[in-house]
Tab-separated table of N, CA and C in Angstrom:
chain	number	residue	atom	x	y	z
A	1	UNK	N	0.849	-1.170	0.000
A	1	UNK	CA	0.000	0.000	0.000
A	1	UNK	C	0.892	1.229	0.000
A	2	UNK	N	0.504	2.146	-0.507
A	2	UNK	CA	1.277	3.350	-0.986
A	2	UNK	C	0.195	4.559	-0.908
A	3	UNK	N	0.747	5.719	0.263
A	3	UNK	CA	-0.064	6.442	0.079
A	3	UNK	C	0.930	7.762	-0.293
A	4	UNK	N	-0.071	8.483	-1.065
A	4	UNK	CA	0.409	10.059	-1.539
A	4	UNK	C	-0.128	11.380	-0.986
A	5	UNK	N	0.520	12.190	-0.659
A	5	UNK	CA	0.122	13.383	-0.234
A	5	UNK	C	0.191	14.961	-1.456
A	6	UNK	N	0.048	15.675	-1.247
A	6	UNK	CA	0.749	16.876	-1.971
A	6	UNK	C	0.780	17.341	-1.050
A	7	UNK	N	2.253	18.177	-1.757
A	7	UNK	CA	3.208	19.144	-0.600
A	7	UNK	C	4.908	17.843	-0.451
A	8	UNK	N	5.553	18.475	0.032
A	8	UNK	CA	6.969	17.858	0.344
A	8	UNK	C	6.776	17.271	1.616
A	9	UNK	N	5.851	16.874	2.241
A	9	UNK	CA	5.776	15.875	3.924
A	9	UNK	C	6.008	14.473	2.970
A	10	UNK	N	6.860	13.700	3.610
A	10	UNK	CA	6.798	12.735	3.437
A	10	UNK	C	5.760	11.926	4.233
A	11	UNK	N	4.889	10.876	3.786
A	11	UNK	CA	4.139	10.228	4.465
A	11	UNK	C	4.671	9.168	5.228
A	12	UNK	N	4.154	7.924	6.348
A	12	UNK	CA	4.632	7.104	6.857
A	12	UNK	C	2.996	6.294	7.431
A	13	UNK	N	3.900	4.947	6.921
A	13	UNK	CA	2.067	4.687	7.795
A	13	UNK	C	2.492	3.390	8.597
A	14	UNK	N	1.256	3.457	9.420
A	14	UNK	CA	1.715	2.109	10.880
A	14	UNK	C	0.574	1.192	10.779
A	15	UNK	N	0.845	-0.090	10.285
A	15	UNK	CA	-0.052	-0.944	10.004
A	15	UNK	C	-0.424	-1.739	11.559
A	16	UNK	N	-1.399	-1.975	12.141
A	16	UNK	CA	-1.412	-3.241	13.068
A	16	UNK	C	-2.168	-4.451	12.287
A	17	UNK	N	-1.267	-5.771	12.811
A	17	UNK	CA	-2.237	-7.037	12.354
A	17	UNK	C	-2.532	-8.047	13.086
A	18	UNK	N	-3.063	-8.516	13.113
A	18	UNK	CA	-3.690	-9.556	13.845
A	18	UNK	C	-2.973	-10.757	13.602
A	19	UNK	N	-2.564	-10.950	14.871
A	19	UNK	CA	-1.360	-12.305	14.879
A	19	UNK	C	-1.878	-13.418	14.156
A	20	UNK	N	-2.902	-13.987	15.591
A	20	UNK	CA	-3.003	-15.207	14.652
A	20	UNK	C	-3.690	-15.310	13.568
A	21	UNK	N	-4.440	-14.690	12.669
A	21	UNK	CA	-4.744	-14.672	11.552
A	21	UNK	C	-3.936	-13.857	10.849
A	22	UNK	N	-3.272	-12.954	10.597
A	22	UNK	CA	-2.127	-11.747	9.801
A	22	UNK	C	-3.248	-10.819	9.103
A	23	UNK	N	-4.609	-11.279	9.538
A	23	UNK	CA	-5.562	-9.715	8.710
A	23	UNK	C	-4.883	-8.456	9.662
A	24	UNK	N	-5.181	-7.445	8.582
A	24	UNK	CA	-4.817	-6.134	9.166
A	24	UNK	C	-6.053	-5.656	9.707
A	25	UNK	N	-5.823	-4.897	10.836
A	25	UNK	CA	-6.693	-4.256	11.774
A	25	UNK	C	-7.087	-3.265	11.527
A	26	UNK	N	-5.545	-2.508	11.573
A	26	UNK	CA	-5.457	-0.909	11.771
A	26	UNK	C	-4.938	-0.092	10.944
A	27	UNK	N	-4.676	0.855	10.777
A	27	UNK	CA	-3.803	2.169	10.439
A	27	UNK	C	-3.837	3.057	10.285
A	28	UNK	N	-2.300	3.878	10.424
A	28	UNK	CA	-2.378	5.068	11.009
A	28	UNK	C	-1.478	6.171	10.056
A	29	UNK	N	-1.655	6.718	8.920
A	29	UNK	CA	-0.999	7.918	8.105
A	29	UNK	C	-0.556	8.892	9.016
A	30	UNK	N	0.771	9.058	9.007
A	30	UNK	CA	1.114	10.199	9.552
A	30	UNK	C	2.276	10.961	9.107
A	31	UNK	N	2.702	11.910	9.197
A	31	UNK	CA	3.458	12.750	8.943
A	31	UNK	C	3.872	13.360	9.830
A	32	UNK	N	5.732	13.086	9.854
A	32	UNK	CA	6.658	14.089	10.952
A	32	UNK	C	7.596	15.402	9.604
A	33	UNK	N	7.319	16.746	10.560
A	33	UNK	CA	7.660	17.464	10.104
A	33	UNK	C	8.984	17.927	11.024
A	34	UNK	N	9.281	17.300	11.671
A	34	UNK	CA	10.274	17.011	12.623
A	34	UNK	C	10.745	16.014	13.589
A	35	UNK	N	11.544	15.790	14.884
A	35	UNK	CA	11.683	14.837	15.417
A	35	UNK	C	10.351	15.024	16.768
A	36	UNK	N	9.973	16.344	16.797
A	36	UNK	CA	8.867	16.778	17.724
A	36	UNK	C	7.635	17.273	17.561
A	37	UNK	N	7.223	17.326	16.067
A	37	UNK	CA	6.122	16.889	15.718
A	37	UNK	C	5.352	16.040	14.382
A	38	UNK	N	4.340	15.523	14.884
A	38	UNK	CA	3.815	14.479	14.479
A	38	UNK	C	2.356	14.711	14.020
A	39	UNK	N	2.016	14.830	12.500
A	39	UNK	CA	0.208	14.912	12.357
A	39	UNK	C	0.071	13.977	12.153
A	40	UNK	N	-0.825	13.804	12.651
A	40	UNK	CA	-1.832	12.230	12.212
A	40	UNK	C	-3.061	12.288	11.123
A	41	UNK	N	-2.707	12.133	10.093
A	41	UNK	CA	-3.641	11.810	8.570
A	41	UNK	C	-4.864	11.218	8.844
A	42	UNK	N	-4.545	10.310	9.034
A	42	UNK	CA	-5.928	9.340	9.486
A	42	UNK	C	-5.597	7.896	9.840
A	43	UNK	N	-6.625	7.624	10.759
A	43	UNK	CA	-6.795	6.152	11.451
A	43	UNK	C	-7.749	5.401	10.843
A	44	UNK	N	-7.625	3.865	11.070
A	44	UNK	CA	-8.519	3.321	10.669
A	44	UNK	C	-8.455	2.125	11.426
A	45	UNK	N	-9.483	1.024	11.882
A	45	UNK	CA	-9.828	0.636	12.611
A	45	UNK	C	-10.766	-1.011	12.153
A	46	UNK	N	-10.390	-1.797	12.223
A	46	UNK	CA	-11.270	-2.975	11.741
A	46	UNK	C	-12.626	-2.390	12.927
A	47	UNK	N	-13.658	-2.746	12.859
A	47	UNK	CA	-15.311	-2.460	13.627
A	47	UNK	C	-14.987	-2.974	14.938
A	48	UNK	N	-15.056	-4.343	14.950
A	48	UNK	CA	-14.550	-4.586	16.526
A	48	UNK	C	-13.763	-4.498	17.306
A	49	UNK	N	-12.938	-3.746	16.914
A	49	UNK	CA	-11.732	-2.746	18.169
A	49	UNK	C	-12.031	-1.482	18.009
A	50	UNK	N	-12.897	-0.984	17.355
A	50	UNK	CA	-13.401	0.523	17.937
A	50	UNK	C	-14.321	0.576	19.211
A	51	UNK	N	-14.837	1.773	19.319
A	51	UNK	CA	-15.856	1.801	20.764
A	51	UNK	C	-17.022	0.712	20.414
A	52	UNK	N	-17.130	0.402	21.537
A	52	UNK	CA	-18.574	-0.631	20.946
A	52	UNK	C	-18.747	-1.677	20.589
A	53	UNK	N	-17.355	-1.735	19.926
A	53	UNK	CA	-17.369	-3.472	19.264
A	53	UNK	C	-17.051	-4.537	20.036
A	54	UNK	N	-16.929	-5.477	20.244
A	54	UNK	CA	-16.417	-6.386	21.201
A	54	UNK	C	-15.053	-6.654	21.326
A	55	UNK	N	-14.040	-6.135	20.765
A	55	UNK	CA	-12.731	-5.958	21.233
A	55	UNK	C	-12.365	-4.950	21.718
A	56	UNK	N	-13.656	-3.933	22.468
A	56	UNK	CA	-13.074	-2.252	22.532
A	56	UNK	C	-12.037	-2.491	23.862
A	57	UNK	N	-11.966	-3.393	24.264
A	57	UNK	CA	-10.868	-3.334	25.546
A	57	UNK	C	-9.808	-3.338	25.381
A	58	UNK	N	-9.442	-4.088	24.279
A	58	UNK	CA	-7.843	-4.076	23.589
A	58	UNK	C	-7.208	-3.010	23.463
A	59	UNK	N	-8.652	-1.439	22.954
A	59	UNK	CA	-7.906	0.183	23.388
A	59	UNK	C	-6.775	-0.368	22.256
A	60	UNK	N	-7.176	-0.786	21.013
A	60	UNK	CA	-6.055	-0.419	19.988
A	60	UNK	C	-5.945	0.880	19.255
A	61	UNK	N	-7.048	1.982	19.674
A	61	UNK	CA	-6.668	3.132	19.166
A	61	UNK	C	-5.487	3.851	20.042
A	62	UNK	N	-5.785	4.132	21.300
A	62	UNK	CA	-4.562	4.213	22.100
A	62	UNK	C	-3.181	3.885	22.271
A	63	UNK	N	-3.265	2.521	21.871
A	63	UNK	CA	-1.542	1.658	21.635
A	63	UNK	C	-1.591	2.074	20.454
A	64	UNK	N	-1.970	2.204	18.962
A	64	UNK	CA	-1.710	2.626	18.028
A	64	UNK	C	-0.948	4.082	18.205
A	65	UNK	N	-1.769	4.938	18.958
A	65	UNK	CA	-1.383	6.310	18.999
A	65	UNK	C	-0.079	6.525	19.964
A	66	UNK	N	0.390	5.612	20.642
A	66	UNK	CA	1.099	5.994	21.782
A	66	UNK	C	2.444	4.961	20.972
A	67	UNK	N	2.050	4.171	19.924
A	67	UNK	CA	3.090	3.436	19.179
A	67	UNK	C	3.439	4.646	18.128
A	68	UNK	N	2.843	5.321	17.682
A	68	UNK	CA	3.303	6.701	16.791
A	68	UNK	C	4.271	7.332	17.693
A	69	UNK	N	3.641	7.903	19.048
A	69	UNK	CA	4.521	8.625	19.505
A	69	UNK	C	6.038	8.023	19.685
A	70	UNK	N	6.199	6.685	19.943
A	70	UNK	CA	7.373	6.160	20.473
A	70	UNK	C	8.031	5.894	19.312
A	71	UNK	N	7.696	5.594	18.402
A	71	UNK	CA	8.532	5.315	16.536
A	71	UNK	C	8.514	6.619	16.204
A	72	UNK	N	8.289	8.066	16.514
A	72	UNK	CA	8.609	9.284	16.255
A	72	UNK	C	9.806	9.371	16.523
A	73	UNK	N	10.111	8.831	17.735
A	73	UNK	CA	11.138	9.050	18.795
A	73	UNK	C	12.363	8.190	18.131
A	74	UNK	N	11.877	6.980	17.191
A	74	UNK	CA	13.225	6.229	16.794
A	74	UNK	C	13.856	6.522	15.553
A	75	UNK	N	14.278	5.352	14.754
A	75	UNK	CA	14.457	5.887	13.376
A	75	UNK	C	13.493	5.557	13.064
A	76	UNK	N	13.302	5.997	11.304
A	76	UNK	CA	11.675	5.870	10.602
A	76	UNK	C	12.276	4.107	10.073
A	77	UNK	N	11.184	3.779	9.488
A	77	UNK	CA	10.841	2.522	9.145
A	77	UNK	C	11.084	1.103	9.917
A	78	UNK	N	10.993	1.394	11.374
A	78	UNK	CA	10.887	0.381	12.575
A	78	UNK	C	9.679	-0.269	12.666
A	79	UNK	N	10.119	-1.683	12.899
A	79	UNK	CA	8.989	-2.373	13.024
A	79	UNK	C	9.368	-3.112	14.121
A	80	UNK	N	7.853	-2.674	14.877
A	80	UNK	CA	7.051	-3.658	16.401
A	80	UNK	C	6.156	-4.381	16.441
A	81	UNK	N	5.677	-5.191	17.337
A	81	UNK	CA	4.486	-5.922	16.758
A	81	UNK	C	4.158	-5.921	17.855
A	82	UNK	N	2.397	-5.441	18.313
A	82	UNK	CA	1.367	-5.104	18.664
A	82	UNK	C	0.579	-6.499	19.280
């Protein structure tokens, strides 16, 4: 997957997947315009880990967002698994 912006931000995106099956869950477009800040493009969310759904306890929007902040902090193209 390849996403494009206009303008010179380079994009970056943070996939989560689901272990034991490898479907993707999540993701998160974002753009650092430095080492101290960070926009967030957009999220996305399989239905049952948002509010409401029956995985909302997992709070994968939160670890998603708090996994941006901490891969801001490293080099770019690090991979963790969720």
């Amino acid at each position: 997957l390849r996403v494009k912006v206009a303008g010179p931000a380079e994009v970056q995106s943070l996939f989560v997947i689901e272990e034991p099956t490898a479907r993707p869950i999540g993701v998160a477009v974002y753009t650092r315009a430095d080492l101290e800040h960070v926009t967030v493009l957009h999220v996305g969310l399989a239905e049952e880990y948002c509010a409401g759904g029956e995985r909302e306890s997992l709070n994968l929007l939160l670890r998603l967002m708090k996994e941006i902040r901490r891969s801001s902090q490293s080099q770019p193209h690090h991979t963790r698994h969720m």
